[in-house]
XYZ file of N, CA, C and O in Angstrom:
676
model
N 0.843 -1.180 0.000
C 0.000 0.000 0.000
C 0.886 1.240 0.000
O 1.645 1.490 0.936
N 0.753 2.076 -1.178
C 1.562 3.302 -1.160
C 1.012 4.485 -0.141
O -0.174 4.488 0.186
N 1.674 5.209 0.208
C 1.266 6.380 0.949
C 1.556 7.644 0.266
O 2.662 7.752 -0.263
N 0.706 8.637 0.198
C 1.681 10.117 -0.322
C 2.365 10.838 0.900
O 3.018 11.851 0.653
N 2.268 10.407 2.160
C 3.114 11.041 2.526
C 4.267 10.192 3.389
O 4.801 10.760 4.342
N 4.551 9.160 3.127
C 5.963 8.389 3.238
C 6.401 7.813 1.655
O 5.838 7.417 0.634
N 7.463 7.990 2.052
C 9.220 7.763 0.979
C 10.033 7.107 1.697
O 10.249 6.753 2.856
N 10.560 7.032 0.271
C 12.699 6.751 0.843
C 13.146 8.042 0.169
O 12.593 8.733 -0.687
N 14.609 8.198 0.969
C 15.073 8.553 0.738
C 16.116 7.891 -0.002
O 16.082 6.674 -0.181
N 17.350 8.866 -0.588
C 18.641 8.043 -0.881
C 19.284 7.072 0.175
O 19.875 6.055 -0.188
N 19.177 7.343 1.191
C 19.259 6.371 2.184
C 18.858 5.246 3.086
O 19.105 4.715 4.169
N 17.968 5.177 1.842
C 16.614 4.180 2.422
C 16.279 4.165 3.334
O 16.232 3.118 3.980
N 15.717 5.851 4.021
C 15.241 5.760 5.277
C 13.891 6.416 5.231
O 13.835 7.619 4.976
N 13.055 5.887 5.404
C 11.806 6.182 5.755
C 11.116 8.231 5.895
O 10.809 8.809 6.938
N 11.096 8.636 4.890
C 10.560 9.974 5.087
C 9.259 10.405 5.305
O 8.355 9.589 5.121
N 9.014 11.441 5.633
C 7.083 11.913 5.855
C 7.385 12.855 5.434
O 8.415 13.394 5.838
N 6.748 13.321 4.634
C 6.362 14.516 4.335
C 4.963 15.254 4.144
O 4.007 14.692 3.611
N 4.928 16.398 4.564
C 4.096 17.093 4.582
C 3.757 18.483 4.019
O 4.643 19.323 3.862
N 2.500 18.715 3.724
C 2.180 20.102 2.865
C 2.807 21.723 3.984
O 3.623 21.593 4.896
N 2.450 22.492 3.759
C 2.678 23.460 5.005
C 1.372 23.612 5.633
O 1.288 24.045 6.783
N 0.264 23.257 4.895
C -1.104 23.561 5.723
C -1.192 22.109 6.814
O -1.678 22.220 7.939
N -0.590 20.629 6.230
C -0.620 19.504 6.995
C 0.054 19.892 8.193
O -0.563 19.930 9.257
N 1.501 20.240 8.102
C 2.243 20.700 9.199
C 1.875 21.278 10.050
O 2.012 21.015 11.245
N 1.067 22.629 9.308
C 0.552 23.697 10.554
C -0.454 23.257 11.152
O -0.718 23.735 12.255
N -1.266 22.255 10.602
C -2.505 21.696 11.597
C -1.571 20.556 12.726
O -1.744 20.582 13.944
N -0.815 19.820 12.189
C -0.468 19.066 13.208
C 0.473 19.750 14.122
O 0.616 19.403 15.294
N 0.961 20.498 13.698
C 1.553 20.636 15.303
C 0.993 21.794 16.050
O 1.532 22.169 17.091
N -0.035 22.362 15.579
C -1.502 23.100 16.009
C -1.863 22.263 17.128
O -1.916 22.575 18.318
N -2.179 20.802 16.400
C -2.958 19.997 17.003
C -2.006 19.208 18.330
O -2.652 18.574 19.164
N -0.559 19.279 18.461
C 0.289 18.806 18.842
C 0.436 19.772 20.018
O 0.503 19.140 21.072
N 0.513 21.165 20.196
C 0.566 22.540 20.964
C -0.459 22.302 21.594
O -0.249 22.182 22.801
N -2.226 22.097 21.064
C -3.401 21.982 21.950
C -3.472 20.752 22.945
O -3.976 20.740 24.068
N -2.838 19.701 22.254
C -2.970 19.019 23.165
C -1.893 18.634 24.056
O -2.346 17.872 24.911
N -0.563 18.863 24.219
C 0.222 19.354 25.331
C -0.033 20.376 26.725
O 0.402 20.222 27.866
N -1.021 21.609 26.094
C -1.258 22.463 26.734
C -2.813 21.605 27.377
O -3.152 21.936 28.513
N -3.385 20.916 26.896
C -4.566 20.760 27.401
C -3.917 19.505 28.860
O -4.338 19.489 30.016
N -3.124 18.847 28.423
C -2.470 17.766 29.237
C -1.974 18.772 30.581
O -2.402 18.897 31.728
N -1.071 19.282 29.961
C -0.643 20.154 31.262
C -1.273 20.635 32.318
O -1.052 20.651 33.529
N -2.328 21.128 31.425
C -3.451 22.020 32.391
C -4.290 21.499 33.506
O -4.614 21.973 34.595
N -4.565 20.268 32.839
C -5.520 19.166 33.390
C -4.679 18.327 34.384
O -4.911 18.067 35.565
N -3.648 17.976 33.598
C -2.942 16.442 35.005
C -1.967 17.210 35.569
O -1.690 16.904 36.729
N -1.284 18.243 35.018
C -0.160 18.550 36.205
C -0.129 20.154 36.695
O 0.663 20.612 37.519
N -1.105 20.846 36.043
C -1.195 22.018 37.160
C -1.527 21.976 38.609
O -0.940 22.430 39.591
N -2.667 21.284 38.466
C -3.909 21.329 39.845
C -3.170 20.017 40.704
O -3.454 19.843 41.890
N -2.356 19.263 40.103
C -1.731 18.315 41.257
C -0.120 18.936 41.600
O 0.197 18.928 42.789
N 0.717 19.375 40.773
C 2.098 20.004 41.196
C 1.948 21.494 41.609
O 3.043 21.716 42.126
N 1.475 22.251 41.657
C 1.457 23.457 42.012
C 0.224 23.955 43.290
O -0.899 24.373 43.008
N 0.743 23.793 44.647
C -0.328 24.469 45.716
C -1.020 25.434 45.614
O -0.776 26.543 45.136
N -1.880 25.035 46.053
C -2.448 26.964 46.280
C -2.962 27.655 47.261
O -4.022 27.257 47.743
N -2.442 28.637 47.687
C -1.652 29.123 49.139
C -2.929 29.397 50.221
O -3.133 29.207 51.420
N -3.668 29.963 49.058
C -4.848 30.434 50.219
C -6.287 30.817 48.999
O -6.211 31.557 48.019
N -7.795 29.857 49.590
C -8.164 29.472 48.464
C -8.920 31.253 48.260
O -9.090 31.755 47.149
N -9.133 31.678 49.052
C -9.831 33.296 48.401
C -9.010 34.395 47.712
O -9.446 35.302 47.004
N -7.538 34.099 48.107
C -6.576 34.572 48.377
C -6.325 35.195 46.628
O -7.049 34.728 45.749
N -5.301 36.209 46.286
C -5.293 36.412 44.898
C -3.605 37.070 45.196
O -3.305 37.690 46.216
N -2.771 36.801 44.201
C -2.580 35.963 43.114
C -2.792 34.415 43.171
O -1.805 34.406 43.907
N -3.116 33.207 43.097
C -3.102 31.894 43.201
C -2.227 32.072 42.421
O -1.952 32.794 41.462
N -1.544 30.721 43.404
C -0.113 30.418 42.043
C 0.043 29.405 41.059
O 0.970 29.008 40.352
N -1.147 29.110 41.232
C -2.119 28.626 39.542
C -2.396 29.355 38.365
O -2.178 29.086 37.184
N -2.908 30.313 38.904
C -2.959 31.391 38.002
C -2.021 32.039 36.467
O -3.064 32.079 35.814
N -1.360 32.350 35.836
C -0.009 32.359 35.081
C 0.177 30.934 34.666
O -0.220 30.672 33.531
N 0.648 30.066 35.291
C 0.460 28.438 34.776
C -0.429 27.993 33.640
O -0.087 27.502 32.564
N -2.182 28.386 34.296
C -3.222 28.615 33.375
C -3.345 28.671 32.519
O -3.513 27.981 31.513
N -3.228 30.111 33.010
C -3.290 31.925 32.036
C -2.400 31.321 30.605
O -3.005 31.317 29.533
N -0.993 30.835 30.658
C -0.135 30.438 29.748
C -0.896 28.984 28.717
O -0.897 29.054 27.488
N -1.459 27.821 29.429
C -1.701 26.851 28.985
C -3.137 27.203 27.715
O -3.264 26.879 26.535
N -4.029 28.001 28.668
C -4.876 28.416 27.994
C -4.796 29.734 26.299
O -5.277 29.711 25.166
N -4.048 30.535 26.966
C -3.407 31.059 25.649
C -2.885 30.168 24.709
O -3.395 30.181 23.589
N -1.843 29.290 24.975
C -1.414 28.500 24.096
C -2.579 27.500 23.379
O -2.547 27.286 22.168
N -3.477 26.989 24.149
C -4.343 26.765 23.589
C -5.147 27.271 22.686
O -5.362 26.485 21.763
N -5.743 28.421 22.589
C -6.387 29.476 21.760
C -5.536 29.531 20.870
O -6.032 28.887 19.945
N -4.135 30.055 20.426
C -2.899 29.767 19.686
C -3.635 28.651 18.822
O -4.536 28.679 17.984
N -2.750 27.530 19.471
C -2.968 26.232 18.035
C -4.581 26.089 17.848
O -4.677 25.576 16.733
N -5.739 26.254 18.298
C -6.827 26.471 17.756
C -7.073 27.409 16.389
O -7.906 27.149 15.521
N -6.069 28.678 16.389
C -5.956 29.694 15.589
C -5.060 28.991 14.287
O -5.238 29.158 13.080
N -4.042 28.150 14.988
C -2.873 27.748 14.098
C -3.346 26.564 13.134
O -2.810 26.301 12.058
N -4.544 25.823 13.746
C -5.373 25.050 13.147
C -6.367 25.443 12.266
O -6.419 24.719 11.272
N -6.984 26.133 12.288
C -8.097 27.127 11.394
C -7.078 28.090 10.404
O -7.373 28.350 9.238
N -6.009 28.503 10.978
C -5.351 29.024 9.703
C -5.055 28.457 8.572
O -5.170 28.955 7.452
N -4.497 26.939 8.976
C -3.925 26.128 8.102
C -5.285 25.357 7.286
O -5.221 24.738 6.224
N -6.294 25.558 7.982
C -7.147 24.930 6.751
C -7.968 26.237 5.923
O -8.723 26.112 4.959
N -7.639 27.288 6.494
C -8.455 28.490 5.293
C -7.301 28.317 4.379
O -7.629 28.068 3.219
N -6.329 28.371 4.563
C -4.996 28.206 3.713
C -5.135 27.559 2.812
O -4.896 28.141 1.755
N -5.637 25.866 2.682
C -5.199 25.069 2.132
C -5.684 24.622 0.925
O -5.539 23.487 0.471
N -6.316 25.623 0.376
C -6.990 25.869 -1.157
C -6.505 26.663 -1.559
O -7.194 27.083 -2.488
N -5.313 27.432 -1.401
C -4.203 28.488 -1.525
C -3.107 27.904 -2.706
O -2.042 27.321 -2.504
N -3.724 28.255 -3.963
C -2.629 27.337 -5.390
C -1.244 27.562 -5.714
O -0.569 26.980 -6.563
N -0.780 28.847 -4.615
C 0.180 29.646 -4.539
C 1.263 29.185 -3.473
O 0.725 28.516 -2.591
N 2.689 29.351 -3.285
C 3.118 29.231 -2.580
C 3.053 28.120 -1.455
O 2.909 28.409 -0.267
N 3.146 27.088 -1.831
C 2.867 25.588 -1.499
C 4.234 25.513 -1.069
O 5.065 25.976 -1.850
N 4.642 25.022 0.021
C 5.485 24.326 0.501
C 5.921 22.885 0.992
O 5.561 23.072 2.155
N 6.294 21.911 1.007
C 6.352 20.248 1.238
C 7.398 20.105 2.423
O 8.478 20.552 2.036
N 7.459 19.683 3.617
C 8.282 19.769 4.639
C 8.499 18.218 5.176
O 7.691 17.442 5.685
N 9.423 18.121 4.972
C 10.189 16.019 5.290
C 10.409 15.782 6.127
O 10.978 16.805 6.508
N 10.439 14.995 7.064
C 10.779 14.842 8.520
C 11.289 13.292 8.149
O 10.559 12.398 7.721
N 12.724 13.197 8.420
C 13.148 11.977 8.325
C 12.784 11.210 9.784
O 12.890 11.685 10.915
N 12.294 9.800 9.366
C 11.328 8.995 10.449
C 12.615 8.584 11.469
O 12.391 8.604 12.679
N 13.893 8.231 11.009
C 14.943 7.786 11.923
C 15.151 8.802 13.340
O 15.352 8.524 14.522
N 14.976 10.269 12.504
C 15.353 11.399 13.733
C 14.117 11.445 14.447
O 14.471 11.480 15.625
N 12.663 11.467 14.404
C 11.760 10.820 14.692
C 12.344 10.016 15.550
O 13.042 10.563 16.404
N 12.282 9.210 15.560
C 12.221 8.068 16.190
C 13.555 8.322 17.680
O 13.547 8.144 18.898
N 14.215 8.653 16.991
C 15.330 9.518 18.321
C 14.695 10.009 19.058
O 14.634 9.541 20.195
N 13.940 11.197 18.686
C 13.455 12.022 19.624
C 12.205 11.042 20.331
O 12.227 11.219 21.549
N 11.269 10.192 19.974
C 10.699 9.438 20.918
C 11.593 8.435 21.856
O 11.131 7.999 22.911
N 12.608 8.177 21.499
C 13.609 7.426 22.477
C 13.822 8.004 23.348
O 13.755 7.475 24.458
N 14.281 9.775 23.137
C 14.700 10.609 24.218
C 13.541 10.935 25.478
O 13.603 10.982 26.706
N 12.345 11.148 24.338
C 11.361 10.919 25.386
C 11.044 10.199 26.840
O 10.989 10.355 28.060
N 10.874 9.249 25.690
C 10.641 7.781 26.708
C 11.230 7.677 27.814
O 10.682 7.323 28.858
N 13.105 8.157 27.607
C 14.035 8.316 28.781
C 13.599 9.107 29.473
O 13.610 8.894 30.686
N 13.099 10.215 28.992
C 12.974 11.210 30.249
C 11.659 10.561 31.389
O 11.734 10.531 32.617
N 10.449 10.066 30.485
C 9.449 9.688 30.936
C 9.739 8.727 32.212
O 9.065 8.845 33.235
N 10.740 7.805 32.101
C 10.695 6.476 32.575
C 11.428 7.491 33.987
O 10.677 7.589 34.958
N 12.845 8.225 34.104
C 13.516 8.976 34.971
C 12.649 9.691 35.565
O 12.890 9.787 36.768
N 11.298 10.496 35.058
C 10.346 10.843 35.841
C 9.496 10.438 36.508
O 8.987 11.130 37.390
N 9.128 9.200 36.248
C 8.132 8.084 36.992
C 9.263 7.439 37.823
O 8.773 6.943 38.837
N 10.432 7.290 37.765
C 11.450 6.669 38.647
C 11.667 7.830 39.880
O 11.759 7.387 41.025
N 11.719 8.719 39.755
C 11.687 9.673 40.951
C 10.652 9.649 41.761
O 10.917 10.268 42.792
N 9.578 9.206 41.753
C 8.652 9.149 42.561
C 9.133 8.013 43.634
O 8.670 7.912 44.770
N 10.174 7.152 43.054
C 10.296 6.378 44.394
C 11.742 6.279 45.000
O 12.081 5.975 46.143
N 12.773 6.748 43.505
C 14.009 6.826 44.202
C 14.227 8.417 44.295
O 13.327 9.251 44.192
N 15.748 8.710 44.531
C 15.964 9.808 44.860
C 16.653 10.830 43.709
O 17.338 10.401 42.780
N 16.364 12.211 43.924
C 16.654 13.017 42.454
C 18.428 12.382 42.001
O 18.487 11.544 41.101
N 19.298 12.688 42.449
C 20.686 12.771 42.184
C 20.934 11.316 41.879
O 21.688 11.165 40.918
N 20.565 10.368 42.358
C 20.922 8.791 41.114
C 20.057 9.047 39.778
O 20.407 8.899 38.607
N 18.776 9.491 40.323
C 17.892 8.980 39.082
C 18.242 9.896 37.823
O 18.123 9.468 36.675
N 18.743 11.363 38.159
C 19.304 12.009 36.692
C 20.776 11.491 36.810
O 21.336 11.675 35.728
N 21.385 11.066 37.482
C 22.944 10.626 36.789
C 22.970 9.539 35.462
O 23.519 9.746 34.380
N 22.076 8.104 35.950
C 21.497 7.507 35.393
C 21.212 8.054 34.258
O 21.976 8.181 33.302
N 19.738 8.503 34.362
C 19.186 9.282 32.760
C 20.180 9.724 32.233
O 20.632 9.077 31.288
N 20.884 11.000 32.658
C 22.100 11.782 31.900
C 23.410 10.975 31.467
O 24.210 11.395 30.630
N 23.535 9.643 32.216
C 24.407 8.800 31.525
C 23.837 7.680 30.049
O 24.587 7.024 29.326
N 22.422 7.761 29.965
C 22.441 6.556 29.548
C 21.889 7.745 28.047
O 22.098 7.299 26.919
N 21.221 9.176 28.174
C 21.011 9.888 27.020
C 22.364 10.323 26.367
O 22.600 10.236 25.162
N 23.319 10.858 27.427
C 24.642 10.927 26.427
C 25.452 9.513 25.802
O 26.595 9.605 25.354
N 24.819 8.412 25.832
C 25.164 7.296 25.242
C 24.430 6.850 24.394
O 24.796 5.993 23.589
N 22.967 7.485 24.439
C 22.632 6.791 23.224
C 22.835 8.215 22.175
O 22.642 7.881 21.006
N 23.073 9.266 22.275
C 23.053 10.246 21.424
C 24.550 10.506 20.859
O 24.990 11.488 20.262
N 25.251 9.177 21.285
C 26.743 9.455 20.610
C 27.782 10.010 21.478
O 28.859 10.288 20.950
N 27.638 10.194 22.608
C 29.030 10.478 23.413
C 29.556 9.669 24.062
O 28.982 9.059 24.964
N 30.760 9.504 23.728
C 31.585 8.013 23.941
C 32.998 8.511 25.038
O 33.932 7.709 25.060
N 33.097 9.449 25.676
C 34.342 9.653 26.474
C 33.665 9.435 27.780
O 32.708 10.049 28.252
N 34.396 8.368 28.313
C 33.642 8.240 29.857
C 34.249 9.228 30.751
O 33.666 9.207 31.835
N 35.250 10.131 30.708
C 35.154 11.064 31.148
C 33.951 12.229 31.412
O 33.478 12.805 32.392
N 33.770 12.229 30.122
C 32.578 13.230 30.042
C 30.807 12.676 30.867
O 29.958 13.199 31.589
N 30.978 11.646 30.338
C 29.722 10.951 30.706
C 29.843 11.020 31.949
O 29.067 11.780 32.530
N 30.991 10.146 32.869
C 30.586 10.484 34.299
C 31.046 12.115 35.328
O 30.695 12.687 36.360
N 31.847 12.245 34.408
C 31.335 13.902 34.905
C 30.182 14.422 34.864
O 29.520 14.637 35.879
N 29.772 14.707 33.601
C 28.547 15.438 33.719
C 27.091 14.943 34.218
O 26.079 15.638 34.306
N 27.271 13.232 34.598
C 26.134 12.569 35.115
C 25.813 12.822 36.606
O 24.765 12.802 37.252
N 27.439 13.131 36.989
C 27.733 13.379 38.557
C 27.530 14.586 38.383
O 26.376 14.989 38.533
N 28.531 15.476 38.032
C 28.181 17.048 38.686
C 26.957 17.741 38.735
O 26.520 18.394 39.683
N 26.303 17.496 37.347
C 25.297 18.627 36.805
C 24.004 18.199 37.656
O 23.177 19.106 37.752
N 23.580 16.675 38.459
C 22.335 16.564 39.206
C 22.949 16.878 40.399
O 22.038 17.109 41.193
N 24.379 17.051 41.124
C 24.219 18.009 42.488
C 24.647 19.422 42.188
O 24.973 20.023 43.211
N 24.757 20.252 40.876
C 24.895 21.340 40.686
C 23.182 21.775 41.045
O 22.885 22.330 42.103
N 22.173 21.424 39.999
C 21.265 21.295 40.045
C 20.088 21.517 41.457
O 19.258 22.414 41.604
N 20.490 20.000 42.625
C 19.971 20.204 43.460
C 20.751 20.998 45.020
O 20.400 20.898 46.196
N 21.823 21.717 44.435
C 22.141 22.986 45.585
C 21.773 23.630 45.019
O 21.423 24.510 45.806
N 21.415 24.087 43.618
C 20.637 25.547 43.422
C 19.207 25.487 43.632
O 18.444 26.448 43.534
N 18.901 24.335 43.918
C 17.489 24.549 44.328
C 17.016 24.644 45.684
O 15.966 25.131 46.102
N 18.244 23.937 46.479
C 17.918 22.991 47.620
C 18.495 24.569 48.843
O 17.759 24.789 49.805
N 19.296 25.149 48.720
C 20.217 26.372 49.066
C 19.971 27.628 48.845
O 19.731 28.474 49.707
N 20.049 27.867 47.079
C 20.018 29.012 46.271
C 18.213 29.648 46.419
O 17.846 30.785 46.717
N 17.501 28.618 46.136
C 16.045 28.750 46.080
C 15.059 28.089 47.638
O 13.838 28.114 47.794
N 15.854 27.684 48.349
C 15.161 27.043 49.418
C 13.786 25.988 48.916
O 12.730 25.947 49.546
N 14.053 25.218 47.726
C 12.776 24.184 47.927
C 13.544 22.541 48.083
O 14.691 22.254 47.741
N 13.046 22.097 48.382
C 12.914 20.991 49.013
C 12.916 20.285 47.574
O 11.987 20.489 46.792
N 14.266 19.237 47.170
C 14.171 18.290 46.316
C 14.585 16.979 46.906
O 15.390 16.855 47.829
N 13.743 15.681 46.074
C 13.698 14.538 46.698
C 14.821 13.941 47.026
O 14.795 12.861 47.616
């Protein structure tokens, strides 16, 4: 089954491509629903709120931001389809599926290091992550790797823990 919007490339690697009106709806649609995620699962559970009559809530701005951005790719979505009967100035945009696919790897790492903090403690669980992303992204001096796996999560939690007075796990 052919697709019009996967190819090869010269490198026989898997391409997508897309119109500029496809693009602008999906990552329209990609912006709304990040911001809608945010808003919903991790405002109202990570962020307190100090005093409930009280004003500024420090919910508030968090919101204020998620919801704008929302209105945004709603706009960025409706643009791209008044657009897309537009015979003029057509653009085609490729996203090779391999780099794709990186960036969901990187994901995933971060995902798994964030659900792992809930039970271990901050400074293993990013040494870890930060050792095992500069290895799969090509950095091969174990110098570097365990330096920066070590320093940068207790650089990290004295500027928070000292510099900012909050409390990290």
């Amino acid at each position: 089954m052919k697709s019009k919007h996967l190819s090869r490339n010269e490198h026989n690697e898997l391409v997508l491509k897309l119109s500029e009106f496809e693009g602008e709806a999906v990552i329209g649609g990609v912006f709304f629903i990040a911001a809608l995620v945010v808003r919903v699962f991790f405002i109202d559970s990570q962020i307190r709120t100090m005093n409930p009559d009280g004003f500024p809530n420090p919910r508030t701005l968090p919101s204020l931001y998620c919801y704008i951005l929302m209105v945004m790719a709603v706009g960025m979505v409706i643009s791209a389809f008044c657009r897309r009967k537009r015979p003029y100035g057509r653009k085609t945009y490729a996203f090779n599926l391999t780099g794709l696919r990186r960036i969901a790897v990187v994901l995933l790492i971060v995902l798994a290091a964030t659900l792992a903090m809930y039970y271990l403690p901050y400074i293993p669980v990013n040494a870890v992550m930060l050792a095992i992303l500069m290895l799969f992204l090509g950095q091969r001096n174990k110098f570097v790797i365990v330096g920066v796996s070590i320093v940068m999560p207790i650089l990290v939690w004295c500027l928070f823990t000292y510099g900012l007075k909050l409390y990290m796990p």
